[in-house]
């Protein structure tokens, strides 16, 4: 194939290996894939990523109009680079140390090796003067590595998770290397203004570079400098696709069927999360259990549906979390269930988008209680799906979505008393107030969809290609 003018570099390819399908592959359901799919359709691009299985050697191939460049990882690299450094060091550190991060030199060495492999694949796939867009915390060293290999390229990086305050980031033994890696990009995108601010402070503290709203001056090593932009580009969803699904008769019928199967309660509360300690599932269950014990809610009137999709099942902290949540659910149901009504319907599995939209339509209250979240697209999916302008979004102020979705009921999930009051307020909210709030939320989500996110980021990148005035 000819070289690509636009290259996405992400930890995973946008496909999963599926021996049963005709091509041997099927499209992945992940949020990042959904977010970038419209961009890749329009651009004649290439996507560099891991094929999802260790030791899988696959030549580059085309899939549904996108050229895919698989990067191979060994079993050891999956354990050290991915499960270790990415998910047992960076993930907890960047999410306010909700779980303790572990710093292992062998993990870091593997992280450097794998990042270099991704960078080399991207440099090889890119045409002269092309644009390369690197995605997320697994690949923080790639921007600088690509720049060293291909100084002709324009390089973007988007950080999908929070970037921590310097007091936390300073713990990282390899903080200099990470900042240097990120500064290889021409544009570095974050979910929140606060994240971009945290990054700029880290740059000042570690390297003493000049950081302004107009950009960060990064030395080239030859006495000259170049400018790197670091600012917020909040990610979103393909809003129209959720609206279309929510208007389908079969999905509306499925929503009614879900309500009926749950015993037609007066109110359905819904939580949809990856099974992750950052999502505040424990806090949500504690608040709900106490509301039942206090008599402020009853199982005859209210049910909580908790979808917790499997996540990082080989990482110790996640195994412990699953045990703890399932014990809590069992205890609440054991104490509160009747023959006809269940307190919590707990579903440890992932569902296709159609079923999720039916659940969003069935749910009167959406609970997003994240302790720290880069964005939380579930909040936006729920809002997009509520074509009836009904339903209440209860949203943690520690999710990036809170910056945009101010008409939700915002709360602090660490304040269990406040969370309980907010849930009761949501359950009791009059239809007129629901409509007022939901119309405002839907306006934001429709205006700021995933296409606008990618346009804003890519136009900032295109501007970065232009020579600086007076340079």
Coordinates of C-alpha atoms in Angstrom, one line a residue:
X1 CA 0.0 0.0 0.0
X2 CA 1.0 3.6 -0.5
X3 CA 2.0 5.5 2.6
X4 CA -0.8 7.1 4.6
X5 CA -1.5 10.9 4.9
X6 CA -3.1 10.3 8.3
X7 CA -2.0 7.7 10.9
X8 CA -3.7 6.8 14.2
X9 CA -1.5 5.1 16.8
X10 CA -3.4 3.4 19.6
X11 CA -2.7 0.6 22.0
X12 CA -5.4 -1.5 20.2
X13 CA -6.4 -2.0 16.6
X14 CA -10.1 -1.1 16.0
X15 CA -10.8 -4.8 15.4
X16 CA -10.8 -8.0 17.4
X17 CA -9.5 -11.4 16.1
X18 CA -12.5 -13.5 15.2
X19 CA -11.7 -16.9 13.5
X20 CA -15.4 -17.5 12.9
X21 CA -15.9 -14.4 10.7
X22 CA -15.2 -14.4 6.9
X23 CA -12.3 -11.9 7.2
X24 CA -11.0 -13.3 10.6
X25 CA -11.7 -10.0 12.2
X26 CA -14.7 -8.0 13.6
X27 CA -15.0 -4.3 14.6
X28 CA -14.3 -3.7 18.3
X29 CA -17.0 -2.1 20.5
X30 CA -14.6 0.2 22.5
X31 CA -15.2 3.9 23.1
X32 CA -12.0 5.0 21.3
X33 CA -12.9 3.0 18.2
X34 CA -16.4 4.6 18.2
X35 CA -14.8 8.0 18.7
X36 CA -12.3 7.7 15.8
X37 CA -14.4 5.7 13.4
X38 CA -15.9 8.8 11.7
X39 CA -12.5 10.4 11.3
X40 CA -10.9 7.3 9.8
X41 CA -13.8 6.9 7.3
X42 CA -13.2 10.3 5.9
X43 CA -9.4 10.1 5.9
X44 CA -7.5 7.7 3.7
X45 CA -5.7 6.6 6.8
X46 CA -3.8 3.9 8.6
X47 CA -4.3 2.6 12.2
X48 CA -1.3 1.2 14.1
X49 CA -2.1 -1.0 17.1
X50 CA -1.9 -4.3 18.9
X51 CA -4.1 -7.0 17.6
X52 CA -5.2 -8.0 21.1
X53 CA -3.6 -11.4 21.5
X54 CA 0.0 -12.1 22.6
X55 CA 2.4 -13.5 20.0
X56 CA 0.0 -12.9 17.2
X57 CA 2.0 -12.1 14.0
X58 CA -0.1 -10.5 11.4
X59 CA 0.9 -8.6 8.2
X60 CA -0.8 -5.2 7.6
X61 CA -4.2 -5.6 6.0
X62 CA -7.3 -3.5 5.0
X63 CA -10.6 -3.7 6.9
X64 CA -13.7 -1.8 6.1
X65 CA -11.8 1.0 4.3
X66 CA -9.0 1.4 6.9
X67 CA -5.4 0.1 6.5
X68 CA -4.5 -1.7 9.7
X69 CA -0.9 -2.1 10.9
X70 CA -0.7 -4.7 13.6
X71 CA 2.0 -4.4 16.3
X72 CA 3.0 -7.8 17.9
X73 CA 3.4 -8.1 21.7
X74 CA 4.8 -11.1 23.5
X75 CA 3.2 -12.6 26.6
X76 CA 5.8 -10.9 28.8
X77 CA 5.2 -7.6 27.1
X78 CA 1.5 -7.8 27.7
X79 CA 2.2 -8.5 31.4
X80 CA 4.9 -5.8 31.8
X81 CA 4.0 -3.0 29.4
X82 CA 0.2 -3.3 29.5
X83 CA -1.0 -5.0 32.7
X84 CA 2.0 -3.7 34.7
X85 CA 3.2 -0.2 33.6
X86 CA 0.1 1.0 31.9
X87 CA -2.6 -0.4 34.3
X88 CA -0.8 -0.9 37.6
X89 CA 1.4 2.2 37.5
X90 CA 0.0 4.9 35.2
X91 CA -3.7 4.2 35.6
X92 CA -3.8 4.4 39.5
X93 CA -1.3 7.3 39.6
X94 CA -3.3 9.3 37.1
X95 CA -6.6 8.6 38.9
X96 CA -5.6 10.3 42.1
X97 CA -4.0 7.1 43.6
X98 CA -7.4 5.6 44.4
X99 CA -5.4 2.3 44.4
X100 CA -1.7 2.4 45.1
X101 CA 0.5 2.5 42.0
X102 CA 3.5 0.2 41.8
X103 CA 6.8 1.3 40.2
X104 CA 8.8 -1.6 38.7
X105 CA 11.9 -1.0 36.6
X106 CA 11.2 -4.2 34.5
X107 CA 7.8 -2.8 33.6
X108 CA 9.3 0.6 32.6
X109 CA 11.9 -1.1 30.4
X110 CA 9.2 -3.1 28.6
X111 CA 7.1 0.1 28.2
X112 CA 10.0 1.9 26.5
X113 CA 10.6 -1.1 24.2
X114 CA 7.0 -1.4 23.2
X115 CA 6.5 2.4 22.7
X116 CA 9.5 2.3 20.3
X117 CA 8.0 -0.5 18.3
X118 CA 4.7 1.5 17.9
X119 CA 6.7 4.6 17.0
X120 CA 8.7 2.7 14.3
X121 CA 5.5 1.2 12.8
X122 CA 3.9 4.7 12.7
X123 CA 7.0 6.2 11.1
X124 CA 7.0 3.5 8.5
X125 CA 3.3 3.8 7.7
X126 CA 3.3 7.7 7.3
X127 CA 3.7 9.5 4.0
X128 CA 6.1 12.5 3.7
X129 CA 4.6 15.4 5.8
X130 CA 1.7 13.3 7.1
X131 CA -0.2 13.7 10.3
X132 CA 0.2 11.2 13.1
X133 CA -2.3 11.1 16.0
X134 CA -1.2 9.1 19.1
X135 CA -3.8 8.0 21.5
X136 CA -3.6 7.7 25.3
X137 CA -1.4 6.9 28.3
X138 CA -0.1 3.5 27.0
X139 CA 1.9 5.4 24.4
X140 CA 3.2 8.5 26.1
X141 CA 6.7 8.1 24.8
X142 CA 5.7 7.7 21.1
X143 CA 5.4 11.4 20.1
X144 CA 9.0 12.1 20.8
X145 CA 10.2 8.8 19.3
X146 CA 8.2 9.5 16.1
X147 CA 9.7 13.0 16.0
X148 CA 13.2 11.7 16.2
X149 CA 12.5 9.1 13.4
X150 CA 10.5 11.5 11.2
X151 CA 10.9 15.2 11.9
X152 CA 8.8 16.0 8.8
X153 CA 5.6 14.7 10.4
X154 CA 3.0 16.7 12.3
X155 CA 2.3 14.8 15.6
X156 CA -0.7 15.0 17.8
X157 CA -1.3 13.2 21.1
X158 CA -4.6 12.9 23.0
X159 CA -4.7 11.9 26.7
X160 CA -8.0 10.2 27.4
X161 CA -7.6 9.8 31.2
X162 CA -6.9 12.5 33.8
X163 CA -3.5 14.1 34.2
X164 CA -2.6 14.3 37.9
X165 CA -1.6 17.3 40.0
X166 CA 2.2 17.6 40.3
X167 CA 2.3 16.4 43.9
X168 CA 1.1 13.0 42.7
X169 CA 2.9 13.0 39.3
X170 CA 6.2 13.7 41.1
X171 CA 6.1 10.2 42.5
X172 CA 6.8 8.7 39.1
X173 CA 10.5 7.7 38.9
X174 CA 10.4 8.3 35.1
X175 CA 8.6 11.7 35.2
X176 CA 11.2 13.4 33.0
X177 CA 11.0 10.8 30.3
X178 CA 7.2 10.9 30.2
X179 CA 7.0 14.7 29.9
X180 CA 9.8 14.6 27.2
X181 CA 7.8 11.9 25.3
X182 CA 4.6 14.0 25.4
X183 CA 6.4 17.2 24.4
X184 CA 7.4 15.5 21.1
X185 CA 3.8 16.3 20.0
X186 CA 2.8 19.5 18.3
X187 CA -0.6 19.4 20.0
X188 CA -1.3 17.6 23.3
X189 CA -5.0 17.3 24.0
X190 CA -6.6 16.7 27.4
X191 CA -10.2 16.1 28.6
X192 CA -10.3 19.0 31.0
X193 CA -8.8 22.5 31.4
X194 CA -7.5 21.3 34.8
X195 CA -5.6 18.4 33.2
X196 CA -3.9 20.7 30.7
X197 CA -3.0 23.0 33.7
X198 CA -1.6 20.1 35.6
X199 CA 0.6 19.1 32.7
X200 CA 1.9 22.7 32.1
X201 CA 2.8 22.8 35.9
X202 CA 4.7 19.5 35.6
X203 CA 6.6 20.9 32.6
X204 CA 7.6 24.0 34.5
X205 CA 8.6 22.0 37.6
X206 CA 10.6 19.4 35.8
X207 CA 12.1 21.3 32.9
X208 CA 11.5 25.0 33.7
X209 CA 10.3 25.6 30.2
X210 CA 8.2 28.7 29.4
X211 CA 4.5 27.7 29.4
X212 CA 1.9 30.1 28.2
X213 CA -1.7 29.9 27.0
X214 CA -0.3 30.2 23.4
X215 CA 2.0 27.2 23.9
X216 CA 5.0 25.7 25.5
X217 CA 8.5 26.6 24.2
X218 CA 10.4 23.3 23.7
X219 CA 14.2 23.4 22.9
X220 CA 15.2 21.6 19.7
X221 CA 18.7 21.0 21.0
X222 CA 20.3 23.2 18.4
X223 CA 19.6 26.6 20.1
X224 CA 16.2 27.0 18.5
X225 CA 12.8 26.2 20.0
X226 CA 9.5 25.0 18.7
X227 CA 6.0 25.5 20.1
X228 CA 3.8 22.7 21.6
X229 CA 0.1 23.4 22.3
X230 CA -1.3 21.7 25.4
X231 CA -5.0 22.3 26.0
X232 CA -8.4 20.8 26.6
X233 CA -10.4 19.1 23.8
X234 CA -13.2 17.3 25.6
X235 CA -14.1 14.0 23.8
X236 CA -17.7 13.1 23.0
X237 CA -19.8 10.5 21.3
X238 CA -21.4 9.9 17.9
X239 CA -24.6 11.5 19.2
X240 CA -26.8 11.0 16.1
X241 CA -26.3 7.2 16.1
X242 CA -27.7 7.1 19.7
X243 CA -30.6 9.3 18.7
X244 CA -31.4 7.0 15.7
X245 CA -31.3 3.9 17.9
X246 CA -33.5 5.5 20.6
X247 CA -36.2 6.2 18.0
X248 CA -36.3 2.6 16.7
X249 CA -39.5 0.8 17.5
X250 CA -37.8 -2.5 18.4
X251 CA -35.5 -0.7 20.9
X252 CA -38.4 1.1 22.4
X253 CA -40.2 -2.2 22.7
X254 CA -37.2 -3.7 24.3
X255 CA -37.1 -0.9 26.9
X256 CA -40.7 -1.6 27.8
X257 CA -39.8 -5.3 28.1
X258 CA -36.9 -4.5 30.4
X259 CA -39.2 -2.5 32.7
X260 CA -41.7 -5.4 32.7
X261 CA -39.1 -8.0 33.5
X262 CA -38.0 -5.9 36.5
X263 CA -41.6 -5.9 37.8
X264 CA -42.6 -2.5 36.4
X265 CA -41.1 -0.6 39.3
X266 CA -42.0 3.1 39.8
X267 CA -38.3 4.0 39.2
X268 CA -35.3 2.3 37.7
X269 CA -31.8 3.5 38.7
X270 CA -29.0 2.5 36.3
X271 CA -25.3 2.3 36.6
X272 CA -23.1 1.3 33.6
X273 CA -19.4 1.0 34.1
X274 CA -16.3 -1.0 33.4
X275 CA -15.6 -2.9 36.6
X276 CA -13.0 -0.4 37.8
X277 CA -12.2 1.1 41.2
X278 CA -12.2 4.6 39.7
X279 CA -16.0 4.3 38.9
X280 CA -17.3 4.7 42.4
X281 CA -19.5 1.5 42.2
X282 CA -18.8 0.8 45.9
X283 CA -19.9 4.3 46.9
X284 CA -23.1 4.0 44.8
X285 CA -24.0 0.6 46.4
X286 CA -23.3 1.9 49.9
X287 CA -25.6 5.0 49.3
X288 CA -28.4 2.8 47.8
X289 CA -28.2 0.2 50.5
X290 CA -28.4 2.9 53.2
X291 CA -31.4 4.5 51.4
X292 CA -33.2 1.1 51.6
X293 CA -32.3 0.6 55.2
X294 CA -33.4 4.1 56.1
X295 CA -36.8 3.5 54.4
X296 CA -36.3 6.5 52.0
X297 CA -36.5 4.0 49.1
X298 CA -38.3 0.7 48.9
X299 CA -37.6 -2.4 46.8
X300 CA -41.3 -2.4 45.8
X301 CA -40.9 1.0 44.1
X302 CA -37.2 1.2 43.1
X303 CA -34.6 -1.2 41.6
X304 CA -31.0 -0.5 40.8
X305 CA -29.6 -2.2 37.6
X306 CA -25.8 -2.3 37.7
X307 CA -24.0 -3.3 34.5
X308 CA -20.3 -3.9 35.3
X309 CA -18.5 -5.0 32.2
X310 CA -15.4 -7.2 32.8
X311 CA -12.1 -5.3 32.9
X312 CA -8.4 -6.2 33.4
X313 CA -9.3 -9.5 35.0
X314 CA -5.7 -10.5 35.6
X315 CA -4.8 -7.4 37.7
X316 CA -5.0 -8.1 41.4
X317 CA -6.8 -4.9 42.4
X318 CA -9.6 -5.7 39.9
X319 CA -10.0 -9.2 41.1
X320 CA -10.4 -7.9 44.7
X321 CA -12.9 -5.2 43.5
X322 CA -15.1 -7.8 41.8
X323 CA -15.2 -9.9 44.9
X324 CA -16.1 -6.9 47.1
X325 CA -18.8 -5.6 44.8
X326 CA -20.4 -9.0 44.4
X327 CA -20.4 -9.6 48.2
X328 CA -22.0 -6.2 48.7
X329 CA -24.7 -6.9 46.1
X330 CA -25.4 -10.3 47.6
X331 CA -25.7 -8.8 51.1
X332 CA -28.1 -6.0 50.0
X333 CA -30.2 -8.4 48.0
X334 CA -30.2 -10.9 50.8
X335 CA -31.4 -8.3 53.3
X336 CA -33.9 -6.5 51.1
X337 CA -35.3 -8.8 48.3
X338 CA -38.9 -10.0 48.4
X339 CA -40.4 -12.8 46.4
X340 CA -41.6 -10.3 43.8
X341 CA -38.9 -7.6 43.9
X342 CA -35.1 -7.5 43.8
X343 CA -33.1 -4.6 45.2
X344 CA -30.2 -4.8 42.7
X345 CA -30.0 -6.5 39.3
X346 CA -26.2 -7.0 38.9
X347 CA -24.9 -7.9 35.4
X348 CA -21.2 -8.6 35.1
X349 CA -21.1 -8.6 31.3
X350 CA -20.8 -6.3 28.3
X351 CA -23.8 -5.6 26.0
X352 CA -24.2 -4.5 22.4
X353 CA -25.0 -0.8 21.8
X354 CA -28.7 -1.6 21.0
X355 CA -29.3 -3.2 24.4
X356 CA -27.5 -0.3 26.1
X357 CA -29.8 2.2 24.5
X358 CA -32.8 0.1 25.5
X359 CA -31.5 0.2 29.1
X360 CA -31.0 4.0 28.9
X361 CA -34.6 4.4 27.7
X362 CA -35.9 2.2 30.5
X363 CA -33.9 3.9 33.3
X364 CA -35.4 6.9 35.1
X365 CA -32.1 7.8 36.8
X366 CA -28.6 7.4 35.5
X367 CA -25.9 7.2 38.3
X368 CA -22.4 8.2 37.3
X369 CA -20.5 8.3 40.5
X370 CA -16.9 8.2 39.3
X371 CA -14.2 9.0 41.9
X372 CA -12.1 10.3 39.0
X373 CA -12.8 9.9 35.3
X374 CA -11.2 11.6 32.2
X375 CA -14.6 12.1 30.6
X376 CA -17.2 9.3 31.1
X377 CA -19.0 8.8 27.8
X378 CA -21.8 6.8 29.4
X379 CA -23.2 10.1 30.8
X380 CA -23.3 11.5 27.3
X381 CA -24.8 8.3 25.8
X382 CA -27.7 8.4 28.3
X383 CA -28.4 12.0 27.5
X384 CA -28.3 11.4 23.7
X385 CA -30.7 8.4 24.1
X386 CA -33.3 10.4 26.0
X387 CA -35.3 11.6 23.0
X388 CA -38.3 11.9 25.2
X389 CA -36.5 14.6 27.3
X390 CA -37.1 12.6 30.4
X391 CA -34.8 11.0 32.9
X392 CA -32.3 12.4 35.4
X393 CA -28.5 12.3 35.2
X394 CA -26.7 12.1 38.6
X395 CA -23.1 13.0 37.8
X396 CA -19.9 13.1 39.8
X397 CA -18.1 16.4 39.7
X398 CA -14.9 14.4 39.4
X399 CA -15.9 13.1 35.9
X400 CA -14.7 15.3 33.0
X401 CA -18.3 15.3 31.7
X402 CA -19.3 17.5 34.6
X403 CA -17.5 20.5 33.0
X404 CA -20.0 20.3 30.1
X405 CA -23.1 18.8 31.6
X406 CA -23.9 21.4 34.3
X407 CA -27.6 20.7 34.1
X408 CA -27.1 17.3 35.6
X409 CA -27.4 16.8 39.3
X410 CA -23.7 17.2 40.2
X411 CA -22.5 15.6 43.4
X412 CA -19.4 14.4 45.4
X413 CA -19.4 10.6 45.5
X414 CA -17.2 10.6 48.6
X415 CA -20.0 12.4 50.5
X416 CA -22.3 9.4 51.0
X417 CA -25.0 11.6 52.8
X418 CA -25.0 14.1 49.9
X419 CA -25.1 11.2 47.3
X420 CA -28.1 9.7 49.1
X421 CA -29.9 13.1 49.1
X422 CA -29.1 13.5 45.4
X423 CA -30.5 10.1 44.5
X424 CA -33.7 10.8 46.4
X425 CA -34.0 14.2 44.6
X426 CA -33.5 12.5 41.3
X427 CA -36.2 9.8 42.1
X428 CA -38.7 12.5 43.2
X429 CA -37.9 15.1 40.4
X430 CA -41.1 16.4 38.7
X431 CA -41.4 15.8 35.0
X432 CA -41.2 19.6 34.2
X433 CA -37.8 19.9 35.9
X434 CA -36.6 16.7 34.2
X435 CA -37.6 18.1 30.8
X436 CA -35.9 21.5 31.5
X437 CA -32.6 19.9 32.5
X438 CA -32.6 17.1 29.9
X439 CA -33.3 19.6 27.0
X440 CA -30.3 21.6 28.2
X441 CA -28.1 18.5 28.4
X442 CA -29.2 17.2 25.0
X443 CA -28.3 20.6 23.4
X444 CA -24.8 20.4 24.7
X445 CA -24.3 16.8 23.6
X446 CA -25.7 17.4 20.2
X447 CA -23.5 20.5 19.6
X448 CA -20.3 18.9 21.0
X449 CA -20.3 15.5 19.3
X450 CA -17.4 13.3 18.4
X451 CA -17.1 14.8 15.0
X452 CA -16.7 18.3 16.5
X453 CA -14.1 16.9 18.9
X454 CA -12.0 15.5 16.1
X455 CA -12.4 18.6 13.9
X456 CA -11.2 20.9 16.7
X457 CA -8.2 18.7 17.5
X458 CA -7.2 18.2 13.8
X459 CA -7.7 21.9 13.0
X460 CA -5.3 22.7 15.9
X461 CA -2.9 20.2 14.4
X462 CA -3.2 21.7 10.9
X463 CA -2.5 25.1 12.4
X464 CA 0.6 23.7 14.1
X465 CA 1.9 22.8 10.6
X466 CA 1.9 26.5 9.6
X467 CA 5.2 28.2 10.1
X468 CA 5.2 30.6 13.1
X469 CA 5.0 34.3 12.3
X470 CA 8.5 35.8 12.7
X471 CA 10.1 32.3 13.0

